[in-house]
Amino acid sequence: MTIDVIIPEYSEDKGFQITWEHGFEIEAKIEGGSLMISANKAALVSIAKQLLTLAQDNVPKDYHYHLDEYNSLEEGSIPLIFHKL
């Protein structure tokens, strides 16, 4: 399978550009002491693009972004933070 994606380039002026595939659905919950992220195909592609964007060399160390039920996750989800080491 081949999926072509456009990875937005990070810049200090524009910051971190988050793009979502149409129809994405993501839920994050703790189940049995583990973090479970449930996502449809559009959400998985979107998360992959965001992680590839975060992995760019010009994204500074300690850069991070938050997702929660008020910003992209389904209602009742726990917040997620993606942080670059």
Short mmCIF file of N, CA and C in Angstrom, two decimals:
data_model
loop_
_atom_site.label_atom_id
_atom_site.label_comp_id
_atom_site.label_asym_id
_atom_site.label_seq_id
_atom_site.Cartn_x
_atom_site.Cartn_y
_atom_site.Cartn_z
N MET A 1 0.84 -1.18 0.00
CA MET A 1 0.00 0.00 0.00
C MET A 1 0.88 1.24 0.00
N THR A 2 0.52 2.20 -0.77
CA THR A 2 1.23 3.46 -0.83
C THR A 2 0.27 4.58 -0.47
N ILE A 3 0.71 5.44 0.45
CA ILE A 3 -0.06 6.63 0.80
C ILE A 3 0.85 7.82 0.60
N ASP A 4 0.43 8.75 -0.25
CA ASP A 4 1.20 9.97 -0.46
C ASP A 4 0.70 11.00 0.54
N VAL A 5 1.64 11.59 1.28
CA VAL A 5 1.27 12.62 2.25
C VAL A 5 2.15 13.84 2.06
N ILE A 6 1.58 14.98 2.37
CA ILE A 6 2.34 16.23 2.36
C ILE A 6 2.61 16.59 3.81
N ILE A 7 3.89 16.73 4.14
CA ILE A 7 4.29 17.06 5.51
C ILE A 7 4.56 18.56 5.55
N PRO A 8 3.74 19.32 6.29
CA PRO A 8 3.99 20.75 6.38
C PRO A 8 5.35 21.02 7.02
N GLU A 9 6.10 21.94 6.45
CA GLU A 9 7.40 22.27 7.00
C GLU A 9 7.25 23.20 8.19
N TYR A 10 7.92 22.85 9.28
CA TYR A 10 7.91 23.69 10.48
C TYR A 10 8.73 24.95 10.24
N SER A 11 8.25 26.07 10.73
CA SER A 11 9.03 27.30 10.72
C SER A 11 8.70 28.08 11.99
N GLU A 12 9.66 28.85 12.46
CA GLU A 12 9.41 29.65 13.66
C GLU A 12 8.28 30.64 13.43
N ASP A 13 8.15 31.14 12.21
CA ASP A 13 7.10 32.11 11.89
C ASP A 13 5.70 31.50 11.94
N LYS A 14 5.55 30.33 11.30
CA LYS A 14 4.24 29.69 11.21
C LYS A 14 4.00 28.69 12.32
N GLY A 15 5.07 28.22 12.95
CA GLY A 15 4.93 27.22 14.00
C GLY A 15 4.63 25.85 13.45
N PHE A 16 3.97 25.05 14.24
CA PHE A 16 3.65 23.66 13.92
C PHE A 16 2.29 23.63 13.23
N GLN A 17 2.25 23.18 12.01
CA GLN A 17 1.01 23.13 11.23
C GLN A 17 0.37 21.74 11.36
N ILE A 18 -0.78 21.68 12.00
CA ILE A 18 -1.50 20.42 12.15
C ILE A 18 -2.55 20.32 11.05
N THR A 19 -2.53 19.22 10.32
CA THR A 19 -3.53 18.98 9.29
C THR A 19 -4.22 17.66 9.58
N TRP A 20 -5.51 17.63 9.33
CA TRP A 20 -6.31 16.44 9.59
C TRP A 20 -6.94 15.94 8.30
N GLU A 21 -6.99 14.64 8.16
CA GLU A 21 -7.72 14.02 7.06
C GLU A 21 -9.22 14.12 7.35
N HIS A 22 -10.01 14.27 6.31
CA HIS A 22 -11.46 14.39 6.47
C HIS A 22 -12.05 13.16 7.17
N GLY A 23 -12.90 13.40 8.15
CA GLY A 23 -13.61 12.32 8.82
C GLY A 23 -12.84 11.63 9.93
N PHE A 24 -11.75 12.22 10.42
CA PHE A 24 -10.94 11.58 11.45
C PHE A 24 -11.71 11.43 12.77
N GLU A 25 -11.45 10.35 13.48
CA GLU A 25 -12.02 10.11 14.81
C GLU A 25 -10.94 9.47 15.66
N ILE A 26 -10.65 10.09 16.82
CA ILE A 26 -9.62 9.58 17.73
C ILE A 26 -10.17 9.60 19.14
N GLU A 27 -9.93 8.52 19.85
CA GLU A 27 -10.31 8.43 21.26
C GLU A 27 -9.09 7.95 22.04
N ALA A 28 -8.84 8.55 23.19
CA ALA A 28 -7.72 8.15 24.04
C ALA A 28 -8.26 7.86 25.43
N LYS A 29 -7.99 6.66 25.92
CA LYS A 29 -8.47 6.25 27.24
C LYS A 29 -7.42 5.40 27.93
N ILE A 30 -7.53 5.33 29.25
CA ILE A 30 -6.71 4.39 30.02
C ILE A 30 -7.56 3.14 30.23
N GLU A 31 -7.03 1.99 29.82
CA GLU A 31 -7.71 0.72 30.00
C GLU A 31 -6.76 -0.28 30.61
N GLY A 32 -7.08 -0.76 31.78
CA GLY A 32 -6.24 -1.75 32.44
C GLY A 32 -4.83 -1.26 32.68
N GLY A 33 -4.68 0.03 32.97
CA GLY A 33 -3.36 0.59 33.24
C GLY A 33 -2.56 0.95 32.00
N SER A 34 -3.16 0.78 30.81
CA SER A 34 -2.47 1.11 29.56
C SER A 34 -3.21 2.22 28.82
N LEU A 35 -2.46 3.00 28.09
CA LEU A 35 -3.07 4.01 27.23
C LEU A 35 -3.54 3.33 25.96
N MET A 36 -4.82 3.51 25.64
CA MET A 36 -5.36 2.96 24.40
C MET A 36 -5.79 4.13 23.52
N ILE A 37 -5.22 4.20 22.33
CA ILE A 37 -5.62 5.19 21.34
C ILE A 37 -6.38 4.43 20.26
N SER A 38 -7.66 4.76 20.12
CA SER A 38 -8.50 4.14 19.09
C SER A 38 -8.72 5.17 18.00
N ALA A 39 -8.47 4.78 16.75
CA ALA A 39 -8.55 5.75 15.66
C ALA A 39 -8.95 5.06 14.36
N ASN A 40 -9.73 5.80 13.56
CA ASN A 40 -10.06 5.28 12.24
C ASN A 40 -8.91 5.57 11.27
N LYS A 41 -9.05 5.12 10.02
CA LYS A 41 -7.96 5.28 9.04
C LYS A 41 -7.57 6.75 8.87
N ALA A 42 -8.55 7.64 8.73
CA ALA A 42 -8.25 9.06 8.54
C ALA A 42 -7.46 9.61 9.72
N ALA A 43 -7.79 9.18 10.92
CA ALA A 43 -7.07 9.64 12.11
C ALA A 43 -5.65 9.07 12.16
N LEU A 44 -5.49 7.81 11.82
CA LEU A 44 -4.15 7.21 11.84
C LEU A 44 -3.22 7.90 10.84
N VAL A 45 -3.73 8.21 9.65
CA VAL A 45 -2.93 8.93 8.66
C VAL A 45 -2.60 10.32 9.19
N SER A 46 -3.57 10.98 9.81
CA SER A 46 -3.36 12.32 10.36
C SER A 46 -2.29 12.31 11.45
N ILE A 47 -2.37 11.34 12.36
CA ILE A 47 -1.38 11.24 13.44
C ILE A 47 0.01 10.97 12.85
N ALA A 48 0.07 10.10 11.84
CA ALA A 48 1.36 9.82 11.20
C ALA A 48 1.96 11.10 10.61
N LYS A 49 1.14 11.92 9.94
CA LYS A 49 1.63 13.17 9.37
C LYS A 49 2.13 14.11 10.47
N GLN A 50 1.39 14.18 11.57
CA GLN A 50 1.78 15.07 12.66
C GLN A 50 3.08 14.61 13.30
N LEU A 51 3.26 13.31 13.47
CA LEU A 51 4.50 12.80 14.05
C LEU A 51 5.67 13.03 13.11
N LEU A 52 5.46 12.87 11.80
CA LEU A 52 6.53 13.16 10.84
C LEU A 52 6.87 14.65 10.83
N THR A 53 5.87 15.49 11.00
CA THR A 53 6.12 16.93 11.11
C THR A 53 6.96 17.22 12.35
N LEU A 54 6.59 16.62 13.48
CA LEU A 54 7.31 16.82 14.73
C LEU A 54 8.75 16.30 14.63
N ALA A 55 8.99 15.29 13.81
CA ALA A 55 10.31 14.68 13.67
C ALA A 55 11.28 15.51 12.83
N GLN A 56 10.82 16.55 12.18
CA GLN A 56 11.70 17.36 11.34
C GLN A 56 12.87 17.92 12.16
N ASP A 57 14.02 17.99 11.51
CA ASP A 57 15.22 18.49 12.19
C ASP A 57 15.07 19.91 12.70
N ASN A 58 14.30 20.74 12.00
CA ASN A 58 14.20 22.14 12.40
C ASN A 58 13.14 22.39 13.50
N VAL A 59 12.43 21.35 13.93
CA VAL A 59 11.53 21.49 15.07
C VAL A 59 12.39 21.42 16.33
N PRO A 60 12.32 22.45 17.18
CA PRO A 60 13.21 22.49 18.34
C PRO A 60 12.94 21.38 19.36
N LYS A 61 14.00 20.99 20.06
CA LYS A 61 13.89 20.05 21.17
C LYS A 61 12.89 20.62 22.18
N ASP A 62 12.12 19.76 22.80
CA ASP A 62 11.10 20.09 23.80
C ASP A 62 9.84 20.71 23.21
N TYR A 63 9.75 20.81 21.87
CA TYR A 63 8.51 21.28 21.26
C TYR A 63 7.43 20.25 21.55
N HIS A 64 6.21 20.69 21.79
CA HIS A 64 5.12 19.76 22.07
C HIS A 64 3.79 20.37 21.64
N TYR A 65 2.81 19.50 21.47
CA TYR A 65 1.46 19.97 21.22
C TYR A 65 0.47 19.06 21.92
N HIS A 66 -0.70 19.63 22.21
CA HIS A 66 -1.71 18.96 23.02
C HIS A 66 -2.95 18.65 22.17
N LEU A 67 -3.53 17.51 22.45
CA LEU A 67 -4.85 17.15 21.91
C LEU A 67 -5.72 16.76 23.10
N ASP A 68 -6.98 17.15 23.06
CA ASP A 68 -7.92 16.76 24.11
C ASP A 68 -9.33 16.72 23.51
N GLU A 69 -10.33 16.46 24.35
CA GLU A 69 -11.69 16.32 23.84
C GLU A 69 -12.24 17.65 23.29
N TYR A 70 -11.61 18.76 23.63
CA TYR A 70 -12.03 20.06 23.10
C TYR A 70 -11.21 20.44 21.87
N ASN A 71 -10.19 19.64 21.57
CA ASN A 71 -9.30 19.90 20.44
C ASN A 71 -8.94 18.58 19.77
N SER A 72 -9.83 18.05 18.97
CA SER A 72 -9.57 16.93 18.07
C SER A 72 -9.93 15.54 18.58
N LEU A 73 -9.95 15.28 19.88
CA LEU A 73 -10.27 13.95 20.39
C LEU A 73 -11.76 13.83 20.69
N GLU A 74 -12.22 12.59 20.72
CA GLU A 74 -13.63 12.33 21.02
C GLU A 74 -13.95 12.69 22.48
N GLU A 75 -15.22 12.98 22.72
CA GLU A 75 -15.68 13.32 24.07
C GLU A 75 -15.33 12.20 25.04
N GLY A 76 -14.84 12.57 26.21
CA GLY A 76 -14.46 11.60 27.24
C GLY A 76 -13.03 11.12 27.13
N SER A 77 -12.31 11.56 26.10
CA SER A 77 -10.91 11.16 25.93
C SER A 77 -10.03 11.86 26.96
N ILE A 78 -8.94 11.19 27.32
CA ILE A 78 -7.94 11.83 28.15
C ILE A 78 -7.03 12.68 27.25
N PRO A 79 -6.44 13.75 27.79
CA PRO A 79 -5.55 14.57 26.96
C PRO A 79 -4.30 13.80 26.54
N LEU A 80 -3.81 14.13 25.35
CA LEU A 80 -2.55 13.57 24.84
C LEU A 80 -1.58 14.73 24.60
N ILE A 81 -0.33 14.51 24.92
CA ILE A 81 0.72 15.47 24.63
C ILE A 81 1.79 14.75 23.83
N PHE A 82 2.13 15.29 22.66
CA PHE A 82 3.22 14.78 21.86
C PHE A 82 4.39 15.72 22.08
N HIS A 83 5.52 15.16 22.53
CA HIS A 83 6.67 15.97 22.98
C HIS A 83 7.92 15.47 22.29
N LYS A 84 8.70 16.39 21.70
CA LYS A 84 9.94 16.01 21.02
C LYS A 84 11.11 16.07 22.00
N LEU A 85 11.84 14.98 22.11
CA LEU A 85 13.04 14.95 22.97
C LEU A 85 14.23 15.49 22.22
#
